[in-house]
Structures are given as C-alpha cells and as structure tokens.
Amino acid sequence: MRVVVVGAGQVGHTVVKSLAEAHECTVIDIDQTRLEAVSHAYDVRVTRGSGTRRETLLEAGVADADLVLACTSRDEVNLVTAMLARRLSSARTVVRATGTDYLEAWRAGDLDVDLLVSTAFETASAVERVLHVPGARHVDFFARGEVVVLGVDVRGATSTRLAGRPLRDAGLPAASRVVALVREGRRTVPAAHEVVRPGDWIIAMASPAAARAWSRLVTGADPVDDVVLFGAGRMGTAIARVLLDRGVLVRIVEPDAARAHAAAAALDRARVFHATGLDPAFLSRERIGTAGAAVLAGGDDSRNLHAAVLAKLHGVGLTLTVLDDPAAAEVFEAAGADVTIDPGDETAEKMARFTFDERTHQMAMLGDDRFEVLDITVRPDSRFAHRPVDALPGAGVGAIVRDGAVLFPGGKDELRPGDRVVVLTEPDRVPAVEHDL
C-alpha cells in the first residue's frame, strides 16, 4: 500500500516501524530533525511541512495514496489533515486523538474519517486488560474476548513456579497453548521438554478461564478489583472511567487541587484525594497498600517511579506505569516495577490495522514491537490448509476459531479452510504469513 504518515513523533515513528518493511511510506512533519531520524532508520520518503497545508499533502503524494494516518500530538491538526486528504484523494483516513473528546462524535458518525483512535482510551483499555490477568506483562483479547494473548516474564516470584521445569511439568492450564519462548531476545518454538529459565519470556494463548488460571499459577492472584490511581489528568481520568465501567473500585490521588476537584466532579463513583503519592504518611493513613494494584499515570516518569517504589514498600502487589518516555521502561524494570505501558505503542497498533489483509480481523503488537499477533482467516486455496499447525513457517498458531468454537490445538492438529487462526510472528514475517494463509 501507499501510506502517508503525518507526524514523526513517538506515535508516528512506531507506526512507520510497523509498516515500512511491507509498504511504501511517506512521512510528513514540520521538524527536520524528526524526519532525518525516521529516514535514517527506515526506507521511507519524507516531506517537510504541515499536514494542514494542501501543497504539503500533494507534494507527499496524497493523491495516489491508499491510506493517510494523521498521528501528530494535536487533535485538530489531525482532523484537518484527514479532511484535506478526503478532498484530495480516495485514501482511507485514520486519525489519532490524544484524549476522548472526539471519540463519541466519531462513534456517532459526526466525523468523516474511517477510524479515530484515542490514545487515552487505548491506554486505559491496556491497563484494564493487565488488571484482568495480573502476573502477565502484556494482555490482549482476540476473537471477541474468547482468546487471551499473554506475555509472562519468568522473573521474581514467577521464577519459583516456572523456572527450572520443563514446560510439560510446569502445571500449565488446559485450554491454553504456549506459542513462543523468548530467550535473550530470540523467539524459539517451545517443545514440551524445554526447560524454562529465569529471564525467559513466555507468550501463550488461552481461554478467559485458563488466563485466570495462568494468573494464579504466576502470582496466586485473581483479577484486580481495587485500584489506587496516581494522576487525574487526561490520561488518569480516562483510565478511571474505563475501570469504573468494569466495576473496579478506584481511589485517585492527585497533587493539583484544581484537577482533584475536577476529577471528583466528573467521577462520582471514585474516591479522590488531593494529595501527593510521595507522602509515606498519607499512604499509611489511607491504607494504600490494601489496593490490588497501583496505576501510575501522573505524566512525569521520575515522580511515577518514586510513587511506584513507595506503593510497593507499602504493600501494593502490582504496579502499572503509563510511560511518558518509552526509553524509561528499562529503568522501571530495573527498579522492580511490574508493568509499563507505552501509549504510543497502544495507539500505533490500532492505526496500523488498516494496512493488513482484509482477511485479518485484528492485530496486536507486543514485546517492544518485536512480535505481532494476527487473527486471520485461512483461504480455501491456502497451501497450509489440511496441514499441521506447526507446519506454518516462522509463526506460532495459538488458537483456532472453527464453527463458532475456540480450539487450542496441538502441534499436529490440522488447519482447515475457513478457520480463523490467532497467530504470533515477527513484523517482517507478516506479509508472508498473510500470503501463506
């Protein structure tokens, strides 16, 4: 496809990383330094200028584009860009919105774009998914929620339950399948006799019930239903809304008085404290350590790290941090924080969906974008129809939806025409997997 990406910031860079291998990409940005960075990293064309200018879009080749992705950090710029692209081409348009203000208008059909992706909503949904399966560092739902994709790090408490054992002796839940064992950055197809080591990363697919069993295996915990949320800005408020709608009890800690009052007015089911998360006396007095998880969404990585460590010291078992700078993830991991969520990744994942084969119902990126999960239908003329699932090269089939039922196959089970398969692969293998299936 011919794709025009407007915005070379964090989200735009992640989008290009996902698409450049398989598609003809042109990137527009007003910042020459950003353009040079993305053009040095990937085989893309660049155009300096604003997506709100007709001349810039035409110079970038929008008239011949199949898809325009407007992903700057300014919502109105993205919407104007999409409107111009509609007038200048027949391209489909995908718009990034930082908050949730425009989401309802798009859902009601009042905004003429093909897809609007809210960074705040997608990040909030990612937080909710991880809370549903504590112990996993990455969680995605496929096939209308009937297939759960889990990424589990074998470290800390997890090591005592999994490390040093062959997979066949680890007591893995039924109705699940391990599709990859990642060791020192390399994916291997796991055999039953494979011994799990500390530092490994296990990627599995499971039914919802089996996913909860994975959580109990890893941490002994059930889904979290009581959260303390640090930060009541745009991101924190969106997270609170999603969690409250799922029936989770939410306590919000916000140091800014105006934000705290606004959150209390907007979120009547949440308890809101005008306080800092860095005050040990407050944490003890309000028994913050009784919460099932702490979500750090204050927008400042250094303060979030401080608050995460304090929450751990006061007894919170699970910490999730929404990153401001993706590069900070390694620091949080070294400090013992459990899960980090990159809003740019969550947004880019949804925006990139439009570039996949029409048989691909859903996709997700995980492991710092090193892997992609696809939900794709097997063609009648696929050369892998009626062959074992493990015959598919460079990919791991974790689940099959057949005649309305979900199966977690063994390696010798066969693929059939019309099957919807949930499959893990590397980004550069995606075109080949779509072609093979």
Short mmCIF file of C-alpha atoms in Angstrom, two decimals:
data_model
loop_
_atom_site.label_atom_id
_atom_site.label_comp_id
_atom_site.label_asym_id
_atom_site.label_seq_id
_atom_site.Cartn_x
_atom_site.Cartn_y
_atom_site.Cartn_z
CA MET A 1 0.00 0.00 0.00
CA ARG A 2 0.96 3.65 -0.46
CA VAL A 3 0.76 5.15 3.04
CA VAL A 4 1.18 8.77 4.07
CA VAL A 5 2.03 9.19 7.76
CA VAL A 6 1.57 12.72 9.11
CA GLY A 7 3.60 13.24 12.27
CA ALA A 8 7.01 11.73 13.03
CA GLY A 9 6.79 11.88 16.82
CA GLN A 10 6.51 8.91 19.15
CA VAL A 11 3.30 7.52 17.61
CA GLY A 12 4.29 8.24 14.02
CA HIS A 13 7.71 6.66 14.49
CA THR A 14 6.12 3.49 15.90
CA VAL A 15 3.62 3.36 13.02
CA VAL A 16 6.42 3.65 10.47
CA LYS A 17 8.43 0.97 12.27
CA SER A 18 5.48 -1.39 11.84
CA LEU A 19 4.72 -0.53 8.21
CA ALA A 20 7.95 0.40 6.42
CA GLU A 21 9.04 -3.17 5.69
CA ALA A 22 5.90 -4.09 3.74
CA HIS A 23 4.52 -0.77 2.45
CA GLU A 24 5.57 2.35 0.54
CA CYS A 25 5.58 5.04 3.22
CA THR A 26 5.93 8.82 3.05
CA VAL A 27 6.30 10.75 6.31
CA ILE A 28 5.31 14.39 6.81
CA ASP A 29 6.50 16.52 9.73
CA ILE A 30 7.42 20.15 10.37
CA ASP A 31 10.54 19.09 12.31
CA GLN A 32 13.53 18.31 10.10
CA THR A 33 15.36 16.51 12.91
CA ARG A 34 12.47 14.07 13.33
CA LEU A 35 12.33 13.46 9.60
CA GLU A 36 16.05 12.73 9.46
CA ALA A 37 15.74 10.28 12.34
CA VAL A 38 12.93 8.31 10.72
CA SER A 39 14.51 8.34 7.24
CA HIS A 40 17.82 7.06 8.63
CA ALA A 41 16.06 4.23 10.46
CA TYR A 42 13.66 3.12 7.71
CA ASP A 43 13.32 3.08 3.93
CA VAL A 44 10.74 5.87 3.65
CA ARG A 45 10.28 9.14 1.78
CA VAL A 46 9.98 12.34 3.83
CA THR A 47 8.33 15.69 3.21
CA ARG A 48 8.84 18.68 5.47
CA GLY A 49 5.72 20.70 6.18
CA SER A 50 2.32 20.65 7.84
CA GLY A 51 -0.40 18.13 7.03
CA THR A 52 -2.90 21.00 7.21
CA ARG A 53 -1.43 22.52 4.03
CA ARG A 54 -2.77 21.35 0.69
CA GLU A 55 0.59 21.85 -1.00
CA THR A 56 2.40 19.66 1.52
CA LEU A 57 -0.02 16.78 1.12
CA LEU A 58 0.17 16.93 -2.66
CA GLU A 59 3.98 17.03 -2.56
CA ALA A 60 3.91 13.91 -0.37
CA GLY A 61 1.81 12.08 -2.97
CA VAL A 62 -1.51 12.01 -1.17
CA ALA A 63 -3.39 11.96 -4.49
CA ASP A 64 -2.12 8.41 -5.11
CA ALA A 65 -2.19 7.22 -1.50
CA ASP A 66 -4.24 4.28 -0.28
CA LEU A 67 -4.13 5.32 3.37
CA VAL A 68 -3.44 8.51 5.34
CA LEU A 69 -2.53 8.20 9.02
CA ALA A 70 -2.72 11.54 10.86
CA CYS A 71 -0.89 10.99 14.14
CA THR A 72 0.56 14.28 15.40
CA SER A 73 0.07 15.25 19.04
CA ARG A 74 -2.55 17.88 18.11
CA ASP A 75 -6.08 16.57 17.58
CA GLU A 76 -7.31 19.47 15.45
CA VAL A 77 -4.30 19.23 13.14
CA ASN A 78 -5.04 15.56 12.61
CA LEU A 79 -8.71 16.20 11.83
CA VAL A 80 -7.95 18.99 9.34
CA THR A 81 -5.33 16.76 7.71
CA ALA A 82 -7.89 13.98 7.29
CA MET A 83 -10.48 16.39 5.84
CA LEU A 84 -7.98 17.67 3.26
CA ALA A 85 -6.88 14.14 2.39
CA ARG A 86 -10.53 13.23 1.74
CA ARG A 87 -10.82 16.10 -0.74
CA LEU A 88 -7.52 15.40 -2.47
CA SER A 89 -7.66 11.61 -2.75
CA SER A 90 -9.69 8.44 -2.32
CA ALA A 91 -7.44 7.29 0.52
CA ARG A 92 -8.86 5.91 3.73
CA THR A 93 -8.12 8.13 6.71
CA VAL A 94 -7.14 7.23 10.27
CA VAL A 95 -6.91 9.98 12.89
CA ARG A 96 -5.18 9.94 16.24
CA ALA A 97 -6.86 11.82 19.11
CA THR A 98 -4.91 12.32 22.32
CA GLY A 99 -7.97 12.38 24.61
CA THR A 100 -11.51 11.04 24.39
CA ASP A 101 -13.37 14.27 23.50
CA TYR A 102 -13.76 13.40 19.80
CA LEU A 103 -14.36 9.68 20.29
CA GLU A 104 -18.11 9.90 20.89
CA ALA A 105 -18.56 12.27 17.94
CA TRP A 106 -16.79 9.79 15.65
CA ARG A 107 -18.80 6.86 17.00
CA ALA A 108 -21.98 8.84 16.31
CA GLY A 109 -20.89 9.35 12.69
CA ASP A 110 -20.33 13.09 13.02
CA LEU A 111 -16.68 12.97 11.95
CA ASP A 112 -16.00 11.85 8.38
CA VAL A 113 -12.93 9.67 8.97
CA ASP A 114 -12.59 5.90 8.64
CA LEU A 115 -11.12 5.38 12.09
CA LEU A 116 -10.43 7.58 15.10
CA VAL A 117 -8.00 6.19 17.67
CA SER A 118 -7.94 7.76 21.13
CA THR A 119 -4.56 7.43 22.83
CA ALA A 120 -6.13 7.89 26.26
CA PHE A 121 -8.84 5.28 25.67
CA GLU A 122 -6.47 2.68 24.16
CA THR A 123 -4.04 3.14 27.06
CA ALA A 124 -6.86 2.85 29.58
CA SER A 125 -8.03 -0.35 27.89
CA ALA A 126 -4.49 -1.76 28.05
CA VAL A 127 -4.39 -1.05 31.79
CA GLU A 128 -7.74 -2.79 32.28
CA ARG A 129 -6.59 -5.86 30.35
CA VAL A 130 -3.49 -6.32 32.51
CA LEU A 131 -5.55 -5.93 35.70
CA HIS A 132 -7.79 -8.71 34.41
CA VAL A 133 -4.79 -11.09 34.32
CA PRO A 134 -2.31 -9.96 37.00
CA GLY A 135 1.04 -11.61 36.53
CA ALA A 136 1.12 -11.04 32.77
CA ARG A 137 3.08 -8.08 31.46
CA HIS A 138 1.08 -7.98 28.24
CA VAL A 139 -2.56 -8.95 27.71
CA ASP A 140 -4.71 -8.75 24.57
CA PHE A 141 -8.13 -10.16 23.79
CA PHE A 142 -8.94 -11.72 20.41
CA ALA A 143 -11.99 -13.43 18.87
CA ARG A 144 -14.47 -11.28 20.81
CA GLY A 145 -12.69 -11.95 24.06
CA GLU A 146 -12.61 -15.73 23.76
CA VAL A 147 -8.83 -15.87 23.16
CA VAL A 148 -6.45 -14.14 25.58
CA VAL A 149 -2.87 -13.46 24.47
CA LEU A 150 -0.49 -13.39 27.43
CA GLY A 151 3.12 -12.29 27.79
CA VAL A 152 4.65 -13.60 31.05
CA ASP A 153 8.15 -12.77 32.26
CA VAL A 154 9.86 -15.51 34.25
CA ARG A 155 11.45 -13.42 36.96
CA GLY A 156 10.97 -12.66 40.65
CA ALA A 157 8.00 -14.51 42.13
CA THR A 158 7.24 -16.07 38.77
CA SER A 159 10.61 -17.85 38.71
CA THR A 160 9.80 -20.07 41.67
CA ARG A 161 6.75 -21.50 39.90
CA LEU A 162 8.08 -21.90 36.36
CA ALA A 163 11.87 -21.68 36.20
CA GLY A 164 13.87 -24.88 36.15
CA ARG A 165 10.96 -27.02 34.97
CA PRO A 166 10.17 -28.46 31.55
CA LEU A 167 7.00 -26.93 30.13
CA ARG A 168 5.23 -30.30 30.32
CA ASP A 169 5.86 -30.43 34.09
CA ALA A 170 5.01 -26.80 34.90
CA GLY A 171 1.31 -27.42 35.52
CA LEU A 172 0.24 -25.17 32.66
CA PRO A 173 -3.53 -24.63 32.45
CA ALA A 174 -5.63 -26.61 29.99
CA ALA A 175 -7.33 -24.67 27.17
CA SER A 176 -4.11 -22.79 26.52
CA ARG A 177 -1.06 -23.09 24.31
CA VAL A 178 2.46 -21.69 24.62
CA VAL A 179 3.33 -20.26 21.20
CA ALA A 180 6.78 -18.87 21.91
CA LEU A 181 9.60 -18.87 24.40
CA VAL A 182 11.70 -15.72 24.07
CA ARG A 183 15.24 -16.08 25.39
CA GLU A 184 17.87 -13.35 25.08
CA GLY A 185 15.69 -11.59 22.53
CA ARG A 186 15.24 -14.60 20.26
CA ARG A 187 11.98 -16.47 19.72
CA THR A 188 12.01 -20.25 19.82
CA VAL A 189 9.24 -22.73 19.14
CA PRO A 190 8.83 -24.37 22.55
CA ALA A 191 8.96 -28.13 22.85
CA ALA A 192 7.35 -29.97 25.76
CA HIS A 193 10.77 -30.90 27.16
CA GLU A 194 12.04 -27.29 27.00
CA VAL A 195 13.26 -26.18 30.44
CA VAL A 196 12.13 -22.69 31.42
CA ARG A 197 14.91 -20.40 32.68
CA PRO A 198 14.84 -17.20 34.74
CA GLY A 199 14.71 -14.26 32.33
CA ASP A 200 12.67 -16.13 29.72
CA TRP A 201 9.52 -14.56 28.34
CA ILE A 202 6.59 -16.92 27.71
CA ILE A 203 3.92 -15.98 25.16
CA ALA A 204 0.77 -18.04 25.45
CA MET A 205 -2.81 -18.01 24.21
CA ALA A 206 -5.64 -19.14 26.45
CA SER A 207 -9.35 -19.13 27.10
CA PRO A 208 -10.51 -16.48 29.62
CA ALA A 209 -10.80 -19.12 32.36
CA ALA A 210 -7.37 -20.53 31.52
CA ALA A 211 -5.93 -17.00 31.51
CA ARG A 212 -7.11 -16.56 35.09
CA ALA A 213 -5.52 -19.93 35.90
CA TRP A 214 -2.24 -18.63 34.38
CA SER A 215 -2.52 -15.63 36.67
CA ARG A 216 -2.96 -17.83 39.73
CA LEU A 217 -0.03 -20.00 38.57
CA VAL A 218 2.24 -16.99 38.21
CA THR A 219 1.19 -14.82 41.16
CA GLY A 220 -1.50 -16.67 43.05
CA ALA A 221 -3.81 -13.73 42.36
CA ASP A 222 -7.24 -13.31 40.79
CA PRO A 223 -8.28 -10.29 38.64
CA VAL A 224 -7.77 -6.97 40.44
CA ASP A 225 -10.93 -5.20 41.60
CA ASP A 226 -9.44 -2.41 43.76
CA VAL A 227 -7.01 0.13 42.32
CA VAL A 228 -5.23 3.25 43.53
CA LEU A 229 -4.63 5.59 40.60
CA PHE A 230 -1.96 8.29 40.81
CA GLY A 231 -2.79 11.19 38.49
CA ALA A 232 -6.10 12.79 37.49
CA GLY A 233 -5.08 14.41 34.23
CA ARG A 234 -6.45 13.48 30.82
CA MET A 235 -4.85 10.02 30.89
CA GLY A 236 -5.68 9.27 34.51
CA THR A 237 -9.30 10.33 34.10
CA ALA A 238 -9.71 8.11 31.03
CA ILE A 239 -8.22 5.15 32.92
CA ALA A 240 -10.54 5.78 35.87
CA ARG A 241 -13.61 5.84 33.61
CA VAL A 242 -12.74 2.54 31.94
CA LEU A 243 -12.01 0.83 35.26
CA LEU A 244 -15.16 2.16 36.93
CA ASP A 245 -17.23 0.95 33.98
CA ARG A 246 -15.72 -2.52 34.51
CA GLY A 247 -16.78 -2.50 38.17
CA VAL A 248 -13.31 -1.83 39.62
CA LEU A 249 -13.09 0.25 42.80
CA VAL A 250 -10.90 3.29 42.12
CA ARG A 251 -9.12 5.64 44.51
CA ILE A 252 -7.46 8.63 42.81
CA VAL A 253 -4.51 10.55 44.24
CA GLU A 254 -3.86 13.95 42.60
CA PRO A 255 -1.50 16.68 43.94
CA ASP A 256 -3.07 19.52 41.92
CA ALA A 257 -6.14 20.93 43.69
CA ALA A 258 -7.99 22.01 40.53
CA ARG A 259 -7.50 18.61 38.89
CA ALA A 260 -8.55 16.78 42.03
CA HIS A 261 -11.80 18.81 42.28
CA ALA A 262 -12.50 18.31 38.55
CA ALA A 263 -11.98 14.54 38.88
CA ALA A 264 -14.24 14.37 41.91
CA ALA A 265 -16.98 16.19 40.00
CA ALA A 266 -16.63 14.07 36.85
CA LEU A 267 -16.15 10.66 38.51
CA ASP A 268 -18.75 10.38 41.25
CA ARG A 269 -18.05 6.67 41.82
CA ALA A 270 -14.36 7.24 42.56
CA ARG A 271 -12.78 8.42 45.81
CA VAL A 272 -10.49 11.35 45.06
CA PHE A 273 -7.70 12.57 47.35
CA HIS A 274 -5.94 15.92 46.96
CA ALA A 275 -2.56 14.57 47.99
CA THR A 276 0.82 13.54 46.68
CA GLY A 277 1.68 9.92 46.10
CA LEU A 278 5.13 10.64 47.54
CA ASP A 279 3.97 11.14 51.15
CA PRO A 280 4.53 7.96 53.19
CA ALA A 281 2.29 9.24 55.98
CA PHE A 282 -0.63 9.65 53.57
CA LEU A 283 -0.05 6.19 52.07
CA SER A 284 -0.12 4.63 55.53
CA ARG A 285 -3.08 6.65 56.80
CA GLU A 286 -5.26 5.79 53.80
CA ARG A 287 -4.06 2.17 53.73
CA ILE A 288 -2.99 2.42 50.11
CA GLY A 289 -1.17 -0.90 50.48
CA THR A 290 -4.51 -2.74 50.60
CA ALA A 291 -5.16 -1.95 46.93
CA GLY A 292 -4.80 -4.80 44.47
CA ALA A 293 -2.76 -2.59 42.14
CA ALA A 294 -1.32 0.88 41.78
CA VAL A 295 -1.58 2.61 38.41
CA LEU A 296 0.89 5.46 37.90
CA ALA A 297 -0.41 7.97 35.32
CA GLY A 298 0.99 11.27 36.55
CA GLY A 299 2.76 12.17 33.30
CA ASP A 300 6.20 12.51 34.93
CA ASP A 301 8.33 9.36 34.75
CA SER A 302 10.61 10.27 37.66
CA ARG A 303 7.69 11.02 40.00
CA ASN A 304 5.86 7.93 38.77
CA LEU A 305 8.91 5.79 39.53
CA HIS A 306 9.18 7.26 43.03
CA ALA A 307 5.46 6.66 43.65
CA ALA A 308 5.65 3.09 42.27
CA VAL A 309 8.51 2.16 44.59
CA LEU A 310 6.71 3.72 47.59
CA ALA A 311 3.50 1.86 46.72
CA LYS A 312 5.46 -1.41 46.64
CA LEU A 313 7.05 -0.61 50.01
CA HIS A 314 3.57 -0.02 51.49
CA GLY A 315 2.31 -3.40 50.32
CA VAL A 316 0.80 -2.96 46.84
CA GLY A 317 1.49 -6.16 44.97
CA LEU A 318 1.18 -4.94 41.36
CA THR A 319 2.30 -1.65 39.83
CA LEU A 320 1.45 -0.45 36.31
CA THR A 321 3.08 2.68 34.94
CA VAL A 322 1.94 4.71 31.93
CA LEU A 323 5.18 5.94 30.37
CA ASP A 324 5.88 9.47 29.24
CA ASP A 325 9.19 8.47 27.63
CA PRO A 326 9.27 4.89 26.25
CA ALA A 327 13.02 4.75 26.92
CA ALA A 328 12.25 4.85 30.66
CA ALA A 329 10.84 1.30 30.55
CA GLU A 330 14.24 -0.24 31.33
CA VAL A 331 14.63 1.98 34.41
CA PHE A 332 11.22 0.98 35.74
CA GLU A 333 12.00 -2.68 35.17
CA ALA A 334 15.36 -2.38 36.95
CA ALA A 335 13.62 -0.70 39.89
CA GLY A 336 11.17 -3.59 40.24
CA ALA A 337 8.06 -2.01 38.71
CA ASP A 338 5.84 -4.77 37.31
CA VAL A 339 4.31 -3.47 34.08
CA THR A 340 4.95 -0.45 31.86
CA ILE A 341 2.52 0.68 29.18
CA ASP A 342 3.58 2.84 26.25
CA PRO A 343 0.66 4.97 24.97
CA GLY A 344 2.42 5.38 21.64
CA ASP A 345 2.51 1.64 21.08
CA GLU A 346 -1.15 1.24 22.02
CA THR A 347 -2.13 3.96 19.52
CA ALA A 348 0.13 2.82 16.70
CA GLU A 349 -1.15 -0.74 17.00
CA LYS A 350 -4.72 0.34 16.24
CA MET A 351 -3.71 2.75 13.48
CA ALA A 352 -1.63 0.15 11.66
CA ARG A 353 -4.58 -2.26 11.48
CA PHE A 354 -5.83 -0.71 8.22
CA THR A 355 -2.75 -1.87 6.31
CA PHE A 356 -3.40 -5.58 6.81
CA ASP A 357 -5.07 -8.08 4.51
CA GLU A 358 -8.89 -7.83 4.56
CA ARG A 359 -8.97 -11.37 6.00
CA THR A 360 -7.10 -10.12 9.07
CA HIS A 361 -9.74 -9.33 11.67
CA GLN A 362 -7.41 -7.97 14.35
CA MET A 363 -3.72 -7.42 15.14
CA ALA A 364 -1.63 -6.57 18.18
CA MET A 365 2.00 -5.68 18.80
CA LEU A 366 3.92 -6.88 21.82
CA GLY A 367 7.43 -7.21 23.21
CA ASP A 368 8.59 -3.70 22.25
CA ASP A 369 7.04 -4.31 18.81
CA ARG A 370 9.26 -7.36 18.23
CA PHE A 371 6.20 -9.57 17.66
CA GLU A 372 2.77 -9.23 16.11
CA VAL A 373 -0.35 -11.28 16.69
CA LEU A 374 -2.84 -11.68 13.85
CA ASP A 375 -6.38 -13.03 13.73
CA ILE A 376 -6.66 -14.20 10.12
CA THR A 377 -8.97 -16.49 8.11
CA VAL A 378 -7.45 -19.43 6.18
CA ARG A 379 -8.22 -19.24 2.45
CA PRO A 380 -9.72 -22.30 0.69
CA ASP A 381 -6.68 -22.38 -1.60
CA SER A 382 -4.08 -21.87 1.13
CA ARG A 383 -1.18 -24.29 0.74
CA PHE A 384 -1.27 -24.81 4.52
CA ALA A 385 -4.91 -25.90 4.60
CA HIS A 386 -5.13 -29.54 5.77
CA ARG A 387 -1.59 -29.35 7.12
CA PRO A 388 -0.48 -29.37 10.80
CA VAL A 389 -0.47 -26.02 12.59
CA ASP A 390 3.24 -26.37 13.31
CA ALA A 391 3.98 -26.57 9.57
CA LEU A 392 3.39 -22.81 9.18
CA PRO A 393 6.93 -21.37 8.91
CA GLY A 394 8.10 -18.51 11.09
CA ALA A 395 4.88 -18.34 13.10
CA GLY A 396 3.12 -19.92 16.05
CA VAL A 397 -0.59 -20.76 15.87
CA GLY A 398 -2.06 -20.44 19.36
CA ALA A 399 -5.80 -20.69 18.78
CA ILE A 400 -8.34 -21.64 16.12
CA VAL A 401 -11.92 -20.45 15.85
CA ARG A 402 -13.84 -23.14 13.94
CA ASP A 403 -17.62 -23.34 13.54
CA GLY A 404 -18.05 -20.87 16.38
CA ALA A 405 -15.91 -22.87 18.83
CA VAL A 406 -12.42 -21.95 20.06
CA LEU A 407 -9.73 -24.63 19.96
CA PHE A 408 -6.21 -24.54 21.42
CA PRO A 409 -4.52 -27.01 19.09
CA GLY A 410 -1.72 -29.47 19.49
CA GLY A 411 1.14 -29.22 17.03
CA LYS A 412 -0.25 -32.00 14.80
CA ASP A 413 -3.79 -30.65 14.57
CA GLU A 414 -4.63 -29.51 11.05
CA LEU A 415 -5.68 -26.13 9.72
CA ARG A 416 -8.86 -26.12 7.65
CA PRO A 417 -10.22 -23.67 5.07
CA GLY A 418 -12.36 -21.05 6.80
CA ASP A 419 -10.59 -21.40 10.15
CA ARG A 420 -9.82 -18.16 11.93
CA VAL A 421 -6.36 -18.59 13.41
CA VAL A 422 -4.68 -16.42 16.02
CA VAL A 423 -1.01 -16.50 15.16
CA LEU A 424 2.21 -14.95 16.51
CA THR A 425 5.04 -13.87 14.22
CA GLU A 426 7.73 -11.22 13.73
CA PRO A 427 6.74 -7.98 11.95
CA ASP A 428 8.86 -8.71 8.87
CA ARG A 429 7.10 -12.08 8.52
CA VAL A 430 3.57 -10.63 8.49
CA PRO A 431 3.26 -10.32 4.67
CA ALA A 432 4.48 -13.91 4.23
CA VAL A 433 2.04 -15.25 6.84
CA GLU A 434 -0.86 -13.41 5.22
CA HIS A 435 0.26 -14.80 1.84
CA ASP A 436 0.66 -18.37 3.16
CA LEU A 437 -2.73 -18.45 4.85
#
